[in-house]
Structures are given as structure tokens and as C-alpha cells.
mmCIF file of C-alpha atoms in Angstrom:
data_model
loop_
_atom_site.group_PDB
_atom_site.id
_atom_site.type_symbol
_atom_site.label_atom_id
_atom_site.label_comp_id
_atom_site.label_asym_id
_atom_site.label_seq_id
_atom_site.Cartn_x
_atom_site.Cartn_y
_atom_site.Cartn_z
ATOM 1 C CA MET A 1 -88.898 94.109 -133.483
ATOM 2 C CA LYS A 2 -92.593 94.807 -133.748
ATOM 3 C CA LYS A 3 -93.982 97.859 -131.979
ATOM 4 C CA GLN A 4 -96.075 96.660 -129.050
ATOM 5 C CA THR A 5 -99.273 98.568 -128.283
ATOM 6 C CA HIS A 6 -101.940 98.295 -125.614
ATOM 7 C CA ARG A 7 -104.357 95.641 -126.788
ATOM 8 C CA PRO A 8 -106.064 92.435 -125.653
ATOM 9 C CA VAL A 9 -103.857 89.531 -124.658
ATOM 10 C CA ALA A 10 -102.136 88.096 -127.714
ATOM 11 C CA ARG A 11 -103.114 84.617 -128.878
ATOM 12 C CA LEU A 12 -99.484 83.466 -128.830
ATOM 13 C CA ARG A 13 -97.283 84.498 -125.927
ATOM 14 C CA LEU A 14 -93.589 83.645 -125.858
ATOM 15 C CA HIS A 15 -91.973 83.868 -122.425
ATOM 16 C CA LEU A 16 -88.247 83.416 -122.987
ATOM 17 C CA LEU A 17 -86.862 85.186 -119.906
ATOM 18 C CA GLY A 18 -86.464 82.385 -117.418
ATOM 19 C CA SER A 19 -87.502 78.856 -118.329
ATOM 20 C CA PRO A 20 -89.122 79.000 -121.821
ATOM 21 C CA GLN A 21 -92.910 79.015 -121.785
ATOM 22 C CA ILE A 22 -95.075 79.032 -124.903
ATOM 23 C CA VAL A 23 -98.716 79.920 -124.338
ATOM 24 C CA LEU A 24 -101.312 79.584 -127.084
ATOM 25 C CA ALA A 25 -104.890 80.748 -126.528
ATOM 26 C CA ASP A 26 -104.242 81.087 -122.766
ATOM 27 C CA ALA A 27 -102.992 77.499 -122.429
ATOM 28 C CA PRO A 28 -99.421 76.167 -122.280
ATOM 29 C CA LEU A 29 -98.413 74.592 -125.571
ATOM 30 C CA THR A 30 -97.415 71.214 -124.172
ATOM 31 C CA ALA A 31 -97.742 69.499 -127.543
ATOM 32 C CA LEU A 32 -94.477 71.112 -128.673
ATOM 33 C CA ARG A 33 -92.103 68.622 -127.036
ATOM 34 C CA SER A 34 -89.078 68.722 -129.329
ATOM 35 C CA ARG A 35 -86.337 70.876 -127.832
ATOM 36 C CA LYS A 36 -85.023 71.708 -131.283
ATOM 37 C CA SER A 37 -88.458 72.852 -132.379
ATOM 38 C CA ILE A 38 -88.652 75.128 -129.331
ATOM 39 C CA GLY A 39 -85.155 76.431 -130.045
ATOM 40 C CA LEU A 40 -86.027 76.987 -133.701
ATOM 41 C CA LEU A 41 -89.174 78.945 -132.799
ATOM 42 C CA ALA A 42 -87.294 81.092 -130.277
ATOM 43 C CA TYR A 43 -84.484 81.796 -132.744
ATOM 44 C CA LEU A 44 -86.873 82.891 -135.486
ATOM 45 C CA ALA A 45 -88.966 85.044 -133.141
ATOM 46 C CA VAL A 46 -86.038 86.824 -131.481
ATOM 47 C CA THR A 47 -83.905 87.423 -134.556
ATOM 48 C CA GLY A 48 -86.946 88.859 -136.283
ATOM 49 C CA ARG A 49 -85.739 88.447 -139.849
ATOM 50 C CA PRO A 50 -85.891 85.768 -142.543
ATOM 51 C CA GLN A 51 -83.290 83.016 -142.164
ATOM 52 C CA THR A 52 -82.059 80.843 -144.988
ATOM 53 C CA ARG A 53 -82.916 77.187 -144.777
ATOM 54 C CA SER A 54 -79.253 76.292 -145.105
ATOM 55 C CA ARG A 55 -78.431 78.539 -142.137
ATOM 56 C CA LEU A 56 -81.099 76.933 -139.953
ATOM 57 C CA ALA A 57 -80.168 73.403 -140.999
ATOM 58 C CA GLY A 58 -76.543 74.039 -140.099
ATOM 59 C CA LEU A 59 -77.454 75.754 -136.837
ATOM 60 C CA PHE A 60 -79.522 72.850 -135.490
ATOM 61 C CA TRP A 61 -78.285 69.815 -137.417
ATOM 62 C CA GLY A 62 -74.766 70.768 -138.393
ATOM 63 C CA HIS A 63 -73.418 67.371 -137.352
ATOM 64 C CA LEU A 64 -75.442 65.682 -140.121
ATOM 65 C CA THR A 65 -75.020 65.632 -143.874
ATOM 66 C CA SER A 66 -76.579 68.527 -145.763
ATOM 67 C CA ALA A 67 -79.377 66.327 -147.070
ATOM 68 C CA ALA A 68 -80.198 64.891 -143.653
ATOM 69 C CA ALA A 69 -80.063 68.320 -142.011
ATOM 70 C CA ALA A 70 -82.391 69.784 -144.635
ATOM 71 C CA ASN A 71 -84.843 66.929 -144.151
ATOM 72 C CA ASN A 72 -84.850 67.365 -140.342
ATOM 73 C CA LEU A 73 -85.532 71.072 -140.808
ATOM 74 C CA ARG A 74 -88.522 70.283 -143.052
ATOM 75 C CA VAL A 75 -89.933 67.949 -140.416
ATOM 76 C CA ALA A 76 -89.438 70.490 -137.611
ATOM 77 C CA LEU A 77 -91.069 73.268 -139.631
ATOM 78 C CA HIS A 78 -94.000 71.038 -140.502
ATOM 79 C CA ARG A 79 -94.578 70.331 -136.798
ATOM 80 C CA LEU A 80 -94.300 73.995 -135.871
ATOM 81 C CA LYS A 81 -96.703 75.117 -138.580
ATOM 82 C CA LYS A 82 -99.153 72.416 -137.517
ATOM 83 C CA ARG A 83 -99.063 73.475 -133.857
ATOM 84 C CA LEU A 84 -98.843 77.227 -134.628
ATOM 85 C CA PRO A 85 -100.723 77.882 -137.865
ATOM 86 C CA GLY A 86 -100.223 81.373 -139.219
ATOM 87 C CA TYR A 87 -97.042 82.248 -137.332
ATOM 88 C CA LEU A 88 -94.322 81.112 -139.739
ATOM 89 C CA ILE A 89 -93.639 82.303 -143.282
ATOM 90 C CA ALA A 90 -91.710 79.697 -145.280
ATOM 91 C CA THR A 91 -90.468 79.895 -148.838
ATOM 92 C CA ARG A 92 -88.254 77.539 -150.798
ATOM 93 C CA SER A 93 -85.150 79.274 -149.494
ATOM 94 C CA THR A 94 -86.061 81.157 -146.292
ATOM 95 C CA VAL A 95 -88.085 80.887 -143.103
ATOM 96 C CA ALA A 96 -89.302 83.787 -140.931
ATOM 97 C CA PHE A 97 -91.527 84.442 -137.935
ATOM 98 C CA ASP A 98 -94.541 86.537 -138.974
ATOM 99 C CA ARG A 99 -94.082 89.869 -137.193
ATOM 100 C CA GLU A 100 -97.632 90.913 -138.083
ATOM 101 C CA SER A 101 -99.260 87.923 -136.427
ATOM 102 C CA ASP A 102 -101.093 88.040 -133.089
ATOM 103 C CA TYR A 103 -98.182 87.416 -130.733
ATOM 104 C CA TRP A 104 -96.393 88.823 -127.668
ATOM 105 C CA LEU A 105 -92.701 88.366 -126.859
ATOM 106 C CA ASP A 106 -91.286 89.298 -123.460
ATOM 107 C CA VAL A 107 -87.831 90.393 -124.625
ATOM 108 C CA GLU A 108 -89.447 92.959 -126.922
ATOM 109 C CA GLN A 109 -90.804 94.699 -123.837
ATOM 110 C CA ILE A 110 -87.272 95.042 -122.457
ATOM 111 C CA ALA A 111 -86.001 96.297 -125.812
ATOM 112 C CA GLU A 112 -88.744 98.925 -126.102
ATOM 113 C CA ALA A 113 -88.244 100.157 -122.533
ATOM 114 C CA GLN A 114 -84.506 100.744 -122.799
ATOM 115 C CA PRO A 115 -84.609 103.958 -124.885
ATOM 116 C CA LEU A 116 -87.099 105.707 -122.562
ATOM 117 C CA ALA A 117 -85.301 108.836 -121.390
ATOM 118 C CA VAL A 118 -87.841 110.895 -119.432
ATOM 119 C CA GLY A 119 -88.967 109.863 -115.951
ATOM 120 C CA SER A 120 -92.689 110.454 -116.429
ATOM 121 C CA GLU A 121 -95.329 108.427 -114.605
ATOM 122 C CA GLU A 122 -96.079 106.538 -117.821
ATOM 123 C CA ASN A 123 -92.428 105.717 -118.498
ATOM 124 C CA ILE A 124 -91.856 104.599 -114.915
ATOM 125 C CA ARG A 125 -94.870 102.303 -115.272
ATOM 126 C CA ARG A 126 -93.552 100.901 -118.556
ATOM 127 C CA LEU A 127 -90.104 100.283 -117.139
ATOM 128 C CA ASP A 128 -91.568 98.655 -114.041
ATOM 129 C CA GLU A 129 -93.624 96.320 -116.237
ATOM 130 C CA ALA A 130 -90.558 95.517 -118.318
ATOM 131 C CA VAL A 131 -88.308 94.578 -115.396
ATOM 132 C CA SER A 132 -91.086 92.493 -113.845
ATOM 133 C CA LEU A 133 -90.811 90.204 -116.886
ATOM 134 C CA TYR A 134 -87.221 89.284 -116.088
ATOM 135 C CA ARG A 135 -87.871 85.937 -114.385
ATOM 136 C CA GLY A 136 -84.342 84.724 -114.996
ATOM 137 C CA GLU A 137 -81.737 84.544 -117.735
ATOM 138 C CA PHE A 138 -82.788 84.124 -121.355
ATOM 139 C CA MET A 139 -84.105 80.559 -121.913
ATOM 140 C CA GLU A 140 -82.787 79.527 -118.528
ATOM 141 C CA GLY A 141 -81.865 75.863 -118.313
ATOM 142 C CA PHE A 142 -82.318 75.342 -122.051
ATOM 143 C CA PHE A 143 -79.490 73.741 -124.030
ATOM 144 C CA LEU A 144 -78.830 71.688 -127.157
ATOM 145 C CA ASP A 145 -75.635 69.707 -126.730
ATOM 146 C CA ASP A 146 -75.103 68.952 -130.415
ATOM 147 C CA CYS A 147 -75.680 72.542 -131.594
ATOM 148 C CA PRO A 148 -72.578 74.574 -130.682
ATOM 149 C CA GLU A 149 -73.506 77.569 -132.863
ATOM 150 C CA PHE A 150 -76.950 77.738 -131.298
ATOM 151 C CA GLU A 151 -75.377 77.485 -127.841
ATOM 152 C CA GLN A 152 -73.130 80.432 -128.714
ATOM 153 C CA TRP A 153 -76.176 82.411 -129.792
ATOM 154 C CA LEU A 154 -77.890 81.535 -126.506
ATOM 155 C CA LEU A 155 -74.895 82.810 -124.542
ATOM 156 C CA LEU A 156 -74.869 86.126 -126.390
ATOM 157 C CA GLU A 157 -78.612 86.563 -125.939
ATOM 158 C CA ARG A 158 -78.360 85.850 -122.218
ATOM 159 C CA GLU A 159 -75.741 88.554 -121.863
ATOM 160 C CA ARG A 160 -77.766 90.938 -124.035
ATOM 161 C CA TRP A 161 -81.014 90.672 -122.099
ATOM 162 C CA GLN A 162 -79.342 90.731 -118.722
ATOM 163 C CA ARG A 163 -77.656 93.993 -119.733
ATOM 164 C CA GLY A 164 -81.023 95.288 -120.910
ATOM 165 C CA ALA A 165 -82.694 94.444 -117.607
ATOM 166 C CA LEU A 166 -79.859 96.034 -115.623
ATOM 167 C CA HIS A 167 -80.148 99.184 -117.721
ATOM 168 C CA CYS A 168 -83.885 99.399 -117.033
ATOM 169 C CA PHE A 169 -83.425 98.827 -113.314
ATOM 170 C CA ARG A 170 -80.724 101.491 -113.051
ATOM 171 C CA ARG A 171 -82.844 103.995 -114.939
ATOM 172 C CA LEU A 172 -85.774 103.263 -112.632
ATOM 173 C CA ILE A 173 -83.564 103.732 -109.576
ATOM 174 C CA GLY A 174 -82.430 107.077 -110.924
ATOM 175 C CA TRP A 175 -85.955 108.276 -111.677
ATOM 176 C CA VAL A 176 -87.560 107.281 -108.379
ATOM 177 C CA THR A 177 -84.572 108.627 -106.443
ATOM 178 C CA ASN A 178 -85.010 111.902 -108.286
ATOM 179 C CA ARG A 179 -88.558 111.937 -106.882
ATOM 180 C CA ARG A 180 -87.143 111.191 -103.414
ATOM 181 C CA ASP A 181 -89.017 107.898 -103.308
ATOM 182 C CA TYR A 182 -86.080 106.254 -101.597
ATOM 183 C CA ASP A 183 -87.904 103.158 -100.338
ATOM 184 C CA THR A 184 -88.899 102.259 -103.893
ATOM 185 C CA ALA A 185 -85.357 102.956 -105.097
ATOM 186 C CA ILE A 186 -84.008 100.603 -102.436
ATOM 187 C CA ALA A 187 -86.474 97.903 -103.497
ATOM 188 C CA TYR A 188 -85.392 98.227 -107.136
ATOM 189 C CA ALA A 189 -81.715 98.135 -106.131
ATOM 190 C CA ARG A 190 -82.247 94.914 -104.183
ATOM 191 C CA ARG A 191 -84.040 93.332 -107.151
ATOM 192 C CA LEU A 192 -81.210 94.400 -109.450
ATOM 193 C CA LEU A 193 -78.674 92.680 -107.208
ATOM 194 C CA GLU A 194 -80.728 89.493 -107.284
ATOM 195 C CA ILE A 195 -80.136 89.450 -111.043
ATOM 196 C CA ALA A 196 -76.496 90.517 -110.926
ATOM 197 C CA PRO A 197 -75.029 90.034 -107.432
ATOM 198 C CA TRP A 198 -71.544 90.631 -108.873
ATOM 199 C CA HIS A 199 -72.422 94.167 -110.048
ATOM 200 C CA GLU A 200 -70.309 96.189 -107.631
ATOM 201 C CA GLU A 201 -71.522 99.606 -108.751
ATOM 202 C CA SER A 202 -75.075 98.576 -107.844
ATOM 203 C CA HIS A 203 -73.909 97.559 -104.379
ATOM 204 C CA ARG A 204 -72.602 101.105 -104.005
ATOM 205 C CA GLN A 205 -75.951 102.503 -105.153
ATOM 206 C CA LEU A 206 -77.730 100.503 -102.473
ATOM 207 C CA MET A 207 -75.164 101.511 -99.844
ATOM 208 C CA ARG A 208 -75.747 105.194 -100.649
ATOM 209 C CA LEU A 209 -79.526 104.841 -100.561
ATOM 210 C CA LEU A 210 -79.456 103.003 -97.239
ATOM 211 C CA ALA A 211 -77.135 105.600 -95.722
ATOM 212 C CA LEU A 212 -79.271 108.401 -97.116
ATOM 213 C CA THR A 213 -82.347 107.011 -95.334
ATOM 214 C CA GLY A 214 -80.514 106.720 -92.020
ATOM 215 C CA GLN A 215 -79.842 102.981 -92.274
ATOM 216 C CA ARG A 216 -76.090 103.235 -91.723
ATOM 217 C CA SER A 217 -75.752 99.746 -90.235
ATOM 218 C CA ALA A 218 -77.636 98.266 -93.185
ATOM 219 C CA ALA A 219 -75.408 100.215 -95.575
ATOM 220 C CA LEU A 220 -72.281 98.788 -93.959
ATOM 221 C CA ALA A 221 -73.820 95.312 -93.906
ATOM 222 C CA GLN A 222 -74.367 95.711 -97.653
ATOM 223 C CA TYR A 223 -70.679 96.494 -98.068
ATOM 224 C CA TYR A 224 -69.695 93.263 -96.309
ATOM 225 C CA ARG A 225 -72.227 91.325 -98.372
ATOM 226 C CA CYS A 226 -70.672 92.819 -101.491
ATOM 227 C CA ARG A 227 -67.196 91.866 -100.295
ATOM 228 C CA ARG A 228 -68.237 88.255 -99.654
ATOM 229 C CA ILE A 229 -69.916 87.920 -103.040
ATOM 230 C CA LEU A 230 -66.967 89.392 -104.951
ATOM 231 C CA ALA A 231 -64.543 87.123 -103.111
ATOM 232 C CA ALA A 232 -66.651 83.992 -103.644
ATOM 233 C CA ASP A 233 -67.707 84.605 -107.261
ATOM 234 C CA LEU A 234 -64.822 86.549 -108.760
ATOM 235 C CA GLY A 235 -61.929 86.106 -106.346
ATOM 236 C CA VAL A 236 -61.443 89.878 -106.009
ATOM 237 C CA ALA A 237 -61.788 92.512 -103.303
ATOM 238 C CA PRO A 238 -64.051 95.591 -103.536
ATOM 239 C CA ASP A 239 -62.509 98.362 -105.607
ATOM 240 C CA GLU A 240 -61.255 101.693 -104.310
ATOM 241 C CA HIS A 241 -64.573 103.475 -104.925
ATOM 242 C CA THR A 242 -66.455 100.997 -102.739
ATOM 243 C CA GLU A 243 -63.830 101.182 -99.994
ATOM 244 C CA LEU A 244 -63.927 104.965 -100.045
ATOM 245 C CA LEU A 245 -67.714 104.959 -99.784
ATOM 246 C CA ARG A 246 -67.536 102.581 -96.796
ATOM 247 C CA ARG A 247 -65.099 104.902 -95.012
ATOM 248 C CA ARG A 248 -67.289 107.919 -95.678
ATOM 249 C CA ILE A 249 -70.357 106.135 -94.294
ATOM 250 C CA ILE A 250 -68.414 105.274 -91.139
ATOM 251 C CA HIS A 251 -67.011 108.793 -90.740
ATOM 252 C CA GLU A 252 -70.384 110.461 -91.209
ATOM 253 C CA GLY A 253 -72.247 108.085 -88.943
ATOM 254 C CA ASN A 254 -72.697 110.646 -86.191
ATOM 255 C CA GLY A 255 -73.698 113.475 -88.510
ATOM 256 C CA THR A 256 -75.340 114.188 -91.796
ATOM 257 C CA VAL A 257 -75.013 111.886 -94.775
ATOM 258 C CA SER A 258 -75.812 114.723 -97.158
ATOM 259 C CA SER A 259 -72.408 114.685 -98.825
ATOM 260 C CA LEU A 260 -72.822 111.008 -99.613
ATOM 261 C CA PHE A 261 -75.922 111.588 -101.691
ATOM 262 C CA PRO A 262 -77.777 114.728 -100.592
ATOM 263 C CA SER A 263 -80.114 114.972 -103.545
ATOM 264 C CA ALA A 264 -81.185 112.712 -106.335
ATOM 265 C CA PRO A 265 -79.450 112.600 -109.698
ATOM 266 C CA SER A 266 -80.926 115.130 -112.091
ATOM 267 C CA SER A 267 -80.804 112.652 -114.975
ATOM 268 C CA ALA A 268 -80.438 108.954 -115.630
ATOM 269 C CA GLY A 269 -77.057 109.665 -117.175
ATOM 270 C CA GLN A 270 -75.761 111.170 -113.967
ATOM 271 C CA TRP A 271 -77.000 108.213 -111.959
ATOM 272 C CA GLU A 272 -75.506 105.717 -114.375
ATOM 273 C CA ALA A 273 -72.168 107.483 -114.020
ATOM 274 C CA ASP A 274 -72.522 106.552 -110.311
ATOM 275 C CA SER A 275 -71.633 110.023 -109.149
ATOM 276 C CA GLY A 276 -74.930 111.521 -108.007
ATOM 277 C CA ARG A 277 -75.396 115.143 -107.017
ATOM 278 C CA SER A 278 -73.665 116.273 -103.863
ATOM 279 C CA LEU A 279 -74.326 120.007 -104.028
ATOM 280 C CA SER A 280 -77.119 122.403 -104.863
ATOM 281 C CA ASP A 281 -77.758 123.358 -108.477
ATOM 282 C CA VAL A 282 -75.449 126.364 -108.171
ATOM 283 C CA ARG A 283 -72.673 124.365 -106.576
ATOM 284 C CA SER A 284 -73.120 121.629 -109.191
ATOM 285 C CA HIS A 285 -72.556 124.178 -111.939
ATOM 286 C CA LEU A 286 -69.439 125.417 -110.151
ATOM 287 C CA LEU A 287 -68.230 121.842 -109.692
ATOM 288 C CA ASN A 288 -68.468 121.159 -113.415
ATOM 289 C CA ARG A 289 -66.420 124.242 -114.204
ATOM 290 C CA LEU A 290 -63.846 123.403 -111.541
ATOM 291 C CA THR A 291 -63.579 119.851 -112.837
ATOM 292 C CA GLN A 292 -62.873 121.091 -116.343
ATOM 293 C CA ALA A 293 -60.245 123.471 -115.034
ATOM 294 C CA ALA A 294 -58.641 120.752 -112.944
ATOM 295 C CA ALA A 295 -58.495 118.395 -115.914
ATOM 296 C CA ARG A 296 -56.734 121.061 -117.985
ATOM 297 C CA ALA A 297 -54.311 121.682 -115.135
ATOM 298 C CA TRP A 298 -53.533 117.994 -114.689
ATOM 299 C CA GLU A 299 -50.415 118.112 -116.842
ATOM 300 C CA GLU A 300 -49.143 121.223 -115.083
ATOM 301 C CA TYR A 301 -49.708 120.275 -111.455
ATOM 302 C CA ARG A 302 -48.761 117.124 -109.634
ATOM 303 C CA HIS A 303 -51.630 115.105 -108.148
ATOM 304 C CA GLU A 304 -51.448 116.520 -104.633
ATOM 305 C CA ASP A 305 -50.734 120.035 -105.924
ATOM 306 C CA THR A 306 -53.903 119.923 -108.038
ATOM 307 C CA LEU A 307 -56.108 119.281 -105.010
ATOM 308 C CA ARG A 308 -54.230 121.894 -102.981
ATOM 309 C CA PHE A 309 -54.714 124.334 -105.838
ATOM 310 C CA LEU A 310 -58.472 123.783 -105.711
ATOM 311 C CA ALA A 311 -58.488 124.012 -101.940
ATOM 312 C CA ALA A 312 -56.698 127.335 -102.061
ATOM 313 C CA ALA A 313 -59.119 128.624 -104.694
ATOM 314 C CA LEU A 314 -62.036 127.810 -102.403
ATOM 315 C CA SER A 315 -60.297 128.962 -99.207
ATOM 316 C CA LEU A 316 -60.601 125.501 -97.757
ATOM 317 C CA THR A 317 -58.206 123.163 -96.002
ATOM 318 C CA TYR A 318 -56.945 120.132 -97.886
ATOM 319 C CA GLU A 319 -56.654 117.054 -95.691
ATOM 320 C CA TYR A 320 -57.617 113.451 -96.097
ATOM 321 C CA GLU A 321 -56.509 110.650 -93.857
ATOM 322 C CA ASP A 322 -56.038 108.088 -96.618
ATOM 323 C CA GLU A 323 -54.423 110.046 -99.451
ATOM 324 C CA ARG A 324 -53.362 106.910 -101.273
ATOM 325 C CA ARG A 325 -56.973 106.235 -102.250
ATOM 326 C CA TRP A 326 -57.149 109.580 -104.001
ATOM 327 C CA GLU A 327 -54.395 108.465 -106.328
ATOM 328 C CA LEU A 328 -56.642 105.695 -107.587
ATOM 329 C CA LEU A 329 -59.607 107.884 -108.447
ATOM 330 C CA GLY A 330 -60.309 109.741 -111.663
ATOM 331 C CA ILE A 331 -60.010 113.500 -111.567
ATOM 332 C CA GLN A 332 -63.778 114.081 -111.698
ATOM 333 C CA GLU A 333 -64.525 111.859 -108.714
ATOM 334 C CA GLN A 334 -61.558 113.351 -106.836
ATOM 335 C CA VAL A 335 -62.947 116.845 -107.236
ATOM 336 C CA HIS A 336 -66.495 115.654 -106.552
ATOM 337 C CA ASN A 337 -65.589 113.943 -103.273
ATOM 338 C CA PHE A 338 -63.155 116.669 -102.196
ATOM 339 C CA ILE A 339 -65.657 119.509 -102.574
ATOM 340 C CA ALA A 340 -68.523 117.477 -101.118
ATOM 341 C CA ASP A 341 -66.466 116.650 -98.024
ATOM 342 C CA ARG A 342 -65.427 120.259 -97.535
ATOM 343 C CA VAL A 343 -68.963 121.606 -97.962
ATOM 344 C CA ALA A 344 -70.209 119.137 -95.350
ATOM 345 C CA GLN A 345 -67.326 120.164 -93.075
ATOM 346 C CA LYS A 346 -68.198 123.855 -93.304
ATOM 347 C CA ALA A 347 -71.959 123.356 -92.984
#
């Protein structure tokens, strides 16, 4: 995809997130009425590489004979080139969207924002601009009944750009949380769940943030909202991690919530692992070393013995009222939650 730079508004703007909108010279291009022409333009712009004429003819007119399909493609290309002069490059065998032309494409903004790895002011601004473009799924409401291969491409692109938007939102949440801008993090988390209400891990993120800011009732209400959505949309119950978080919010309601999420993740990777930091920098370093040791000891010690071994090493008491939930957690989260609970207990 073409590298986007700061410059005046492009002459051609392709809005494909949400209902497709094509804007030419600041005006909607209403003259392009053929759905197949719109689909053809979107396909060429998003794929970003030359396509053979035979490929395009089969993609949009595969139900016709080769001759008829090729003729329909010629007509569609003629109409596109007439309405959008200078944006298509056609040869006898291939057709491509001109990447050097004066254009702007919304999905390119999402693609360029995803690799950003440092939470600087500029990168936060760029990510915020990128997620603001996500008006809905890719080419929402657009379909071509007689083009099954194109429909399959649409499905894959919808999944691709939704994943991209979720990635950007989660990175933003991590960065602004790291700056202790919890209200903004909560706002981003709510917007993320508007896009993907089934994303259980994001419900847990929002629960933690609400609890962290003293909104325990709102955090528990978010749990029940999550449970209703999962039951209605997927026919499943919240997983063990969500249930454990709910219990911890309830148990810590009369005290500190620091062990839920006392400080922000130190990197986007930590946030995306949905673990967060529960100790100071020194304790975090110790936790990593203890986790590695516990993983190596896993084959030697039984599950309960492993936690008791760590408890003894730290001179702490091992007790948990719902031990069965520990059996369902990975070793790293077991150690994480165990130490966090004990530190809060001793504080």
C-alpha cells in the first residue's frame, strides 16, 4: 500500500469502512451506480497490485461464458475510466489501480497504524485518527449475489480490517493506561466493544479499568452485560478468567483494587497479553523469575504443591476459596494472581 503523508485532501477519497462512499473533488460520486463497478474499483484499490483480465472477469462475471465475461469487464472498465480518469492502468492483459495517483483510502490508515510500537504523542494521535475511520465493517451492506468468489473476498477483508481496528484500539488502551489517563482508556474500551461486543478479553479490560477508578458497581454491571452478550450471540458462558476477575472485584470492594490492576502495562505487548502489572518494577522482575522457575518445576510438583512451594518460598500462606478455578488457569496467570493477592493481603 502507498505510504500516506500529510498533504492536502486527496482528489479521490475511498471510504470503504462502513457503507462504501466514493468522493471525487469533494463531492460524492453518484454517477457510479453499477454495484459491480464499485466492487471492481474497491477490489483493485485494496489489493494494490495488477490483476489479470481473466481473473477479474471470472471474479465478477463467472456465471457467463468467457467471451461475455470479458466483454462485461471491458464495459465496466470503460465506465470507471470515464468517471475516474487517471486512476486505472489497463493493458491488454492486466488492470491495476494507480498507486501514484492523487487518492486516499481509509483502510490504508488502519494498515499503517498497526505497526506503531511506541506510545508517543504523535503515535497516539495517529492511532486515534485511524480508529475514528472505522465506521463499520468493510463495505458494510454491500453484496453481489452472483459473485461467490468476490463475496468470499469481502468476508476475508471484513475479518481483516476488524482485527486491525481491534489491534489499534487495544494498543491505544495500553498506551493511555500507561499514562494513567484512565477515563480515556475507558472511552476507548467502550468504543472497542461497540465494534466487537463478543470480545470477552476486552470486557475484562473494561472491568479492570472501571474497578481501578473506583467504579466497582459499573465493573460488575459490565460483567453481567458481557454474560448476556456471550449467551445471546455465542451460546456460551464467560470463561474462567472473567469469572475469577468478577470474584476479585467483589472481594476487594471494601478495600484497595491495586492487585486488580495497580499500575498500567509497561508495554502494549503486556496489555495485549491481558495480564497487566500488579507489582512494582522490582516485584515484576521477581515475578518473571518465579514464573520461569514454576514452569520448570511443573513436571516435578503437582498443581497444588507448586503453589504451596511458591508460598513457602515467599513465607506466605496459600489459601483460595475456589481452588478449582486455579486448575483452569495457565501457570503464568496462576503465579501472577497468587502473588498479587498475597501482596495485597500483606499490605
